[in-house]
Amino acid sequence: MTVPALVATTAQSLEADQIVHLFELDLALIGGPVYRFTSSVLEDQPVSFGGEVYSPTPVEASGFEMTSQGTLPRPTIKVANVAGIFSAAINEFGDLVGCVIRRIRTFRRFLDGEADADPDAHFPIDVFRIEQKTNQNRVYVEWTLAAAFDQEGRMLPGRQVLQSACPLIYRRWTGTGFDYSAATCPYNGEACFDATGAATTPAKDRCSKRLKSGCIRRYGSKPLPFGGFPGVGRGSST
């Protein structure tokens, strides 16, 4: 991907604008949300780019640049554990290995709300996958990343093996009906259950991501599309 002419011109200007670093932590692989944050604090306010909002969060990221040896970069990213958000995600989904992190770099002038706002004016997007969680405490979480197309040492299966959690994306209630556009779970029944497996209304319909309280409650004795691997270890799958 080439750098848009307007971005290249701005970068070469003697009075170059402030570069803004935007990050996206995408948990779609394991059925989670997308976390958007920025290390470029502008008046300590969230920033919007391309219609997406990025929250100000202290981030230390390094190692994204290619080396002259031709080896693929293995960046590290250290993100402040603001309000325990990332610890909560790890507690729910695991170490997030395999999930995608994108780094988007643009200039402040191209952000939403600016005079030159342009969602297509950005440097090539860096796309990496989480290779390993290297540190976690109450202050920050740190991961080592690998290029999304780096297959060296790749093990099979290609996604994280979770014993009791299903990574499929469940349908979403919109207020007037269910939205299946992003869903990978095939359930389309009328019966609704909350995250504990209790019967509920469509507005509170949530999948527990568990075998018994999620799949079995909805499908009964029918073949189950459960995306986890209940046979990989001992323990309850409720």
mmCIF file of C-alpha atoms in Angstrom:
data_model
loop_
_atom_site.group_PDB
_atom_site.id
_atom_site.type_symbol
_atom_site.label_atom_id
_atom_site.label_comp_id
_atom_site.label_asym_id
_atom_site.label_seq_id
_atom_site.Cartn_x
_atom_site.Cartn_y
_atom_site.Cartn_z
ATOM 1 C CA MET A 1 0.000 0.000 0.000
ATOM 2 C CA THR A 2 1.387 3.394 -1.005
ATOM 3 C CA VAL A 3 1.211 6.534 1.093
ATOM 4 C CA PRO A 4 -1.562 8.888 -0.131
ATOM 5 C CA ALA A 5 -0.155 11.984 -1.843
ATOM 6 C CA LEU A 6 -1.722 14.345 0.693
ATOM 7 C CA VAL A 7 -0.107 12.438 3.576
ATOM 8 C CA ALA A 8 3.277 12.389 1.842
ATOM 9 C CA THR A 9 3.078 16.127 1.175
ATOM 10 C CA THR A 10 2.212 16.853 4.798
ATOM 11 C CA ALA A 11 5.063 14.637 6.035
ATOM 12 C CA GLN A 12 7.570 16.524 3.863
ATOM 13 C CA SER A 13 6.350 19.966 4.859
ATOM 14 C CA LEU A 14 8.688 22.180 6.863
ATOM 15 C CA GLU A 15 5.811 22.677 9.283
ATOM 16 C CA ALA A 16 4.600 19.098 9.428
ATOM 17 C CA ASP A 17 1.480 18.523 11.482
ATOM 18 C CA GLN A 18 1.377 16.378 14.622
ATOM 19 C CA ILE A 19 1.344 12.636 13.910
ATOM 20 C CA VAL A 20 -1.414 10.770 15.738
ATOM 21 C CA HIS A 21 -0.979 7.074 16.581
ATOM 22 C CA LEU A 22 -4.209 5.080 16.742
ATOM 23 C CA PHE A 23 -4.410 1.455 17.885
ATOM 24 C CA GLU A 24 -7.081 -1.208 17.507
ATOM 25 C CA LEU A 25 -7.084 -4.413 19.555
ATOM 26 C CA ASP A 26 -9.470 -6.709 17.675
ATOM 27 C CA LEU A 27 -10.773 -9.737 19.614
ATOM 28 C CA ALA A 28 -13.122 -10.977 16.866
ATOM 29 C CA LEU A 29 -11.075 -14.187 16.609
ATOM 30 C CA ILE A 30 -12.231 -15.236 20.070
ATOM 31 C CA GLY A 31 -15.678 -13.644 20.025
ATOM 32 C CA GLY A 32 -14.737 -10.398 21.743
ATOM 33 C CA PRO A 33 -15.060 -6.681 20.901
ATOM 34 C CA VAL A 34 -12.654 -4.203 19.320
ATOM 35 C CA TYR A 35 -10.820 -1.876 21.727
ATOM 36 C CA ARG A 36 -9.706 1.424 20.189
ATOM 37 C CA PHE A 37 -7.207 3.690 21.917
ATOM 38 C CA THR A 38 -4.599 6.322 21.131
ATOM 39 C CA SER A 39 -1.249 7.218 22.642
ATOM 40 C CA SER A 40 -1.475 10.725 21.157
ATOM 41 C CA VAL A 41 -3.282 12.712 23.839
ATOM 42 C CA LEU A 42 -4.928 15.801 22.347
ATOM 43 C CA GLU A 43 -6.239 17.926 25.191
ATOM 44 C CA ASP A 44 -6.769 14.630 27.043
ATOM 45 C CA GLN A 45 -9.874 13.907 24.960
ATOM 46 C CA PRO A 46 -10.901 10.946 22.807
ATOM 47 C CA VAL A 47 -10.259 11.400 19.088
ATOM 48 C CA SER A 48 -12.339 10.243 16.158
ATOM 49 C CA PHE A 49 -11.046 9.026 12.808
ATOM 50 C CA GLY A 50 -13.145 7.480 10.070
ATOM 51 C CA GLY A 51 -16.146 7.519 12.394
ATOM 52 C CA GLU A 52 -14.411 5.404 15.076
ATOM 53 C CA VAL A 53 -13.591 6.811 18.521
ATOM 54 C CA TYR A 54 -10.181 6.183 20.135
ATOM 55 C CA SER A 55 -9.783 6.697 23.880
ATOM 56 C CA PRO A 56 -6.632 8.381 25.246
ATOM 57 C CA THR A 57 -4.524 5.611 26.821
ATOM 58 C CA PRO A 58 -0.812 5.574 27.721
ATOM 59 C CA VAL A 59 0.918 3.250 25.237
ATOM 60 C CA GLU A 60 4.566 2.296 24.737
ATOM 61 C CA ALA A 61 5.119 0.630 21.372
ATOM 62 C CA SER A 62 8.432 -0.173 19.715
ATOM 63 C CA GLY A 63 9.977 -2.411 17.064
ATOM 64 C CA PHE A 64 7.481 -1.776 14.260
ATOM 65 C CA GLU A 65 10.156 -0.769 11.736
ATOM 66 C CA MET A 66 11.642 -3.192 9.226
ATOM 67 C CA THR A 67 15.374 -3.889 9.562
ATOM 68 C CA SER A 68 18.047 -3.912 6.854
ATOM 69 C CA GLN A 69 18.540 -7.660 7.483
ATOM 70 C CA GLY A 70 15.121 -8.313 5.988
ATOM 71 C CA THR A 71 13.749 -10.040 9.079
ATOM 72 C CA LEU A 72 10.145 -9.402 9.984
ATOM 73 C CA PRO A 73 9.641 -7.053 12.948
ATOM 74 C CA ARG A 74 8.541 -8.433 16.317
ATOM 75 C CA PRO A 75 7.178 -5.320 18.056
ATOM 76 C CA THR A 76 6.254 -5.041 21.710
ATOM 77 C CA ILE A 77 3.329 -3.012 22.962
ATOM 78 C CA LYS A 78 2.733 -2.002 26.557
ATOM 79 C CA VAL A 79 -0.750 -0.616 27.286
ATOM 80 C CA ALA A 80 -1.868 1.034 30.516
ATOM 81 C CA ASN A 81 -4.441 -1.136 32.243
ATOM 82 C CA VAL A 82 -6.910 1.743 32.593
ATOM 83 C CA ALA A 83 -9.793 0.782 34.900
ATOM 84 C CA GLY A 84 -8.720 -2.858 34.519
ATOM 85 C CA ILE A 85 -10.202 -3.037 31.017
ATOM 86 C CA PHE A 86 -7.461 -5.190 29.526
ATOM 87 C CA SER A 87 -7.161 -7.423 32.590
ATOM 88 C CA ALA A 88 -10.901 -8.036 32.357
ATOM 89 C CA ALA A 89 -10.542 -9.015 28.682
ATOM 90 C CA ILE A 90 -7.697 -11.405 29.549
ATOM 91 C CA ASN A 91 -9.692 -12.910 32.413
ATOM 92 C CA GLU A 92 -12.605 -13.555 30.055
ATOM 93 C CA PHE A 93 -10.833 -14.625 26.868
ATOM 94 C CA GLY A 94 -7.321 -15.715 27.896
ATOM 95 C CA ASP A 95 -4.007 -14.098 26.921
ATOM 96 C CA LEU A 96 -5.502 -12.946 23.559
ATOM 97 C CA VAL A 97 -2.862 -14.865 21.576
ATOM 98 C CA GLY A 98 -3.654 -14.701 17.858
ATOM 99 C CA CYS A 99 -5.798 -11.578 18.127
ATOM 100 C CA VAL A 100 -5.064 -8.672 15.785
ATOM 101 C CA ILE A 101 -3.515 -5.336 16.719
ATOM 102 C CA ARG A 102 -3.588 -2.580 14.118
ATOM 103 C CA ARG A 103 -1.556 0.638 14.249
ATOM 104 C CA ILE A 104 -2.931 3.542 12.222
ATOM 105 C CA ARG A 105 -0.813 6.669 11.784
ATOM 106 C CA THR A 106 -2.236 9.896 10.460
ATOM 107 C CA PHE A 107 -1.863 13.633 10.968
ATOM 108 C CA ARG A 108 -4.026 15.626 13.328
ATOM 109 C CA ARG A 109 -5.423 17.703 10.449
ATOM 110 C CA PHE A 110 -7.089 14.592 8.991
ATOM 111 C CA LEU A 111 -9.004 13.597 12.151
ATOM 112 C CA ASP A 112 -12.797 13.829 12.186
ATOM 113 C CA GLY A 113 -13.947 17.353 12.947
ATOM 114 C CA GLU A 114 -10.845 19.015 11.516
ATOM 115 C CA ALA A 115 -10.978 21.239 8.432
ATOM 116 C CA ASP A 116 -9.107 18.643 6.316
ATOM 117 C CA ALA A 117 -10.796 15.551 7.815
ATOM 118 C CA ASP A 118 -10.129 12.552 5.578
ATOM 119 C CA PRO A 119 -10.496 8.895 6.700
ATOM 120 C CA ASP A 120 -8.339 7.731 3.782
ATOM 121 C CA ALA A 121 -5.404 10.015 4.644
ATOM 122 C CA HIS A 122 -3.119 7.788 6.669
ATOM 123 C CA PHE A 123 0.148 5.890 6.391
ATOM 124 C CA PRO A 124 -0.051 2.165 5.508
ATOM 125 C CA ILE A 125 -1.765 0.359 8.391
ATOM 126 C CA ASP A 126 0.484 -1.948 10.411
ATOM 127 C CA VAL A 127 -1.271 -5.255 11.108
ATOM 128 C CA PHE A 128 0.159 -7.632 13.714
ATOM 129 C CA ARG A 129 -1.052 -10.576 15.749
ATOM 130 C CA ILE A 130 -0.407 -11.131 19.426
ATOM 131 C CA GLU A 131 2.323 -13.736 19.738
ATOM 132 C CA GLN A 132 2.722 -13.818 23.516
ATOM 133 C CA LYS A 133 1.667 -11.976 26.652
ATOM 134 C CA THR A 134 4.960 -11.067 28.309
ATOM 135 C CA ASN A 135 3.778 -9.114 31.338
ATOM 136 C CA GLN A 136 0.606 -8.245 33.204
ATOM 137 C CA ASN A 137 0.066 -6.316 36.404
ATOM 138 C CA ARG A 138 -2.296 -3.746 37.859
ATOM 139 C CA VAL A 139 -0.562 -0.939 35.955
ATOM 140 C CA TYR A 140 -0.092 -2.297 32.422
ATOM 141 C CA VAL A 141 -0.281 -5.279 30.069
ATOM 142 C CA GLU A 142 2.534 -6.048 27.636
ATOM 143 C CA TRP A 143 2.453 -8.241 24.534
ATOM 144 C CA THR A 144 4.968 -9.339 21.919
ATOM 145 C CA LEU A 145 3.575 -9.147 18.392
ATOM 146 C CA ALA A 146 4.294 -10.868 15.089
ATOM 147 C CA ALA A 147 3.445 -9.742 11.558
ATOM 148 C CA ALA A 148 0.033 -11.048 10.509
ATOM 149 C CA PHE A 149 1.629 -12.873 7.546
ATOM 150 C CA ASP A 150 4.567 -14.280 9.550
ATOM 151 C CA GLN A 151 4.043 -18.060 9.536
ATOM 152 C CA GLU A 152 7.453 -19.122 10.867
ATOM 153 C CA GLY A 153 6.990 -21.589 13.694
ATOM 154 C CA ARG A 154 3.209 -21.462 13.319
ATOM 155 C CA MET A 155 1.488 -24.317 15.135
ATOM 156 C CA LEU A 156 -1.794 -26.000 14.308
ATOM 157 C CA PRO A 157 -4.628 -25.496 14.956
ATOM 158 C CA GLY A 158 -4.397 -21.893 13.806
ATOM 159 C CA ARG A 159 -6.428 -20.479 16.684
ATOM 160 C CA GLN A 160 -6.205 -20.675 20.429
ATOM 161 C CA VAL A 161 -7.567 -23.931 21.856
ATOM 162 C CA LEU A 162 -10.039 -23.026 24.591
ATOM 163 C CA GLN A 163 -11.475 -25.848 26.651
ATOM 164 C CA SER A 164 -14.692 -24.216 27.821
ATOM 165 C CA ALA A 165 -15.147 -20.951 25.880
ATOM 166 C CA CYS A 166 -16.726 -20.641 22.435
ATOM 167 C CA PRO A 167 -15.126 -18.004 20.147
ATOM 168 C CA LEU A 168 -18.097 -17.694 17.769
ATOM 169 C CA ILE A 169 -19.691 -14.254 17.483
ATOM 170 C CA TYR A 170 -23.281 -14.215 18.728
ATOM 171 C CA ARG A 171 -26.149 -12.269 17.198
ATOM 172 C CA ARG A 172 -26.889 -8.716 18.397
ATOM 173 C CA TRP A 173 -30.244 -7.190 19.365
ATOM 174 C CA THR A 174 -30.801 -3.809 17.674
ATOM 175 C CA GLY A 175 -34.006 -2.801 19.400
ATOM 176 C CA THR A 176 -36.251 -3.904 16.567
ATOM 177 C CA GLY A 177 -34.741 -7.246 15.691
ATOM 178 C CA PHE A 178 -31.580 -9.358 15.679
ATOM 179 C CA ASP A 179 -28.566 -8.342 13.602
ATOM 180 C CA TYR A 180 -26.747 -11.355 12.129
ATOM 181 C CA SER A 181 -24.367 -9.436 9.835
ATOM 182 C CA ALA A 182 -21.269 -10.061 11.983
ATOM 183 C CA ALA A 183 -22.469 -13.276 13.640
ATOM 184 C CA THR A 184 -20.576 -16.529 13.140
ATOM 185 C CA CYS A 185 -22.804 -18.476 15.557
ATOM 186 C CA PRO A 186 -25.650 -20.042 13.511
ATOM 187 C CA TYR A 187 -28.319 -19.786 16.252
ATOM 188 C CA ASN A 188 -31.440 -17.989 15.028
ATOM 189 C CA GLY A 189 -34.082 -19.382 17.350
ATOM 190 C CA GLU A 190 -36.737 -17.384 19.175
ATOM 191 C CA ALA A 191 -35.756 -18.584 22.676
ATOM 192 C CA CYS A 192 -33.516 -16.066 24.451
ATOM 193 C CA PHE A 193 -31.148 -16.585 27.378
ATOM 194 C CA ASP A 194 -28.829 -14.309 29.336
ATOM 195 C CA ALA A 195 -25.128 -14.845 30.072
ATOM 196 C CA THR A 196 -25.986 -17.240 32.930
ATOM 197 C CA GLY A 197 -28.283 -19.405 30.812
ATOM 198 C CA ALA A 198 -31.528 -18.072 32.331
ATOM 199 C CA ALA A 199 -34.502 -17.373 30.055
ATOM 200 C CA THR A 200 -34.798 -13.677 29.233
ATOM 201 C CA THR A 201 -36.067 -11.097 26.735
ATOM 202 C CA PRO A 202 -34.498 -10.406 23.309
ATOM 203 C CA ALA A 203 -32.968 -7.165 24.595
ATOM 204 C CA LYS A 204 -30.970 -9.122 27.201
ATOM 205 C CA ASP A 205 -30.125 -12.088 24.976
ATOM 206 C CA ARG A 206 -26.455 -12.930 25.530
ATOM 207 C CA CYS A 207 -24.493 -16.126 25.009
ATOM 208 C CA SER A 208 -22.459 -17.351 27.966
ATOM 209 C CA LYS A 209 -19.878 -18.812 25.532
ATOM 210 C CA ARG A 210 -20.136 -22.034 27.572
ATOM 211 C CA LEU A 211 -21.258 -25.487 26.441
ATOM 212 C CA LYS A 212 -24.087 -26.172 28.894
ATOM 213 C CA SER A 213 -25.412 -22.689 29.668
ATOM 214 C CA GLY A 214 -24.913 -21.470 26.100
ATOM 215 C CA CYS A 215 -25.177 -24.159 23.411
ATOM 216 C CA ILE A 216 -27.197 -26.837 25.172
ATOM 217 C CA ARG A 217 -29.738 -24.310 26.485
ATOM 218 C CA ARG A 218 -30.399 -23.231 22.893
ATOM 219 C CA TYR A 219 -30.046 -26.481 20.961
ATOM 220 C CA GLY A 220 -30.962 -29.156 23.495
ATOM 221 C CA SER A 221 -30.009 -32.598 22.191
ATOM 222 C CA LYS A 222 -29.464 -31.398 18.614
ATOM 223 C CA PRO A 223 -25.944 -31.243 17.103
ATOM 224 C CA LEU A 224 -24.097 -28.371 18.745
ATOM 225 C CA PRO A 225 -22.040 -25.755 16.863
ATOM 226 C CA PHE A 226 -19.931 -25.118 19.992
ATOM 227 C CA GLY A 227 -16.603 -23.603 18.929
ATOM 228 C CA GLY A 228 -14.577 -24.615 21.974
ATOM 229 C CA PHE A 229 -12.685 -27.837 22.613
ATOM 230 C CA PRO A 230 -14.348 -29.459 25.667
ATOM 231 C CA GLY A 231 -12.270 -32.626 25.253
ATOM 232 C CA VAL A 232 -8.835 -31.043 25.659
ATOM 233 C CA GLY A 233 -8.772 -31.145 29.448
ATOM 234 C CA ARG A 234 -10.684 -31.933 32.572
ATOM 235 C CA GLY A 235 -13.061 -29.535 34.228
ATOM 236 C CA SER A 236 -16.601 -28.233 33.980
ATOM 237 C CA SER A 237 -17.887 -26.621 30.812
ATOM 238 C CA THR A 238 -20.860 -24.932 32.461
#
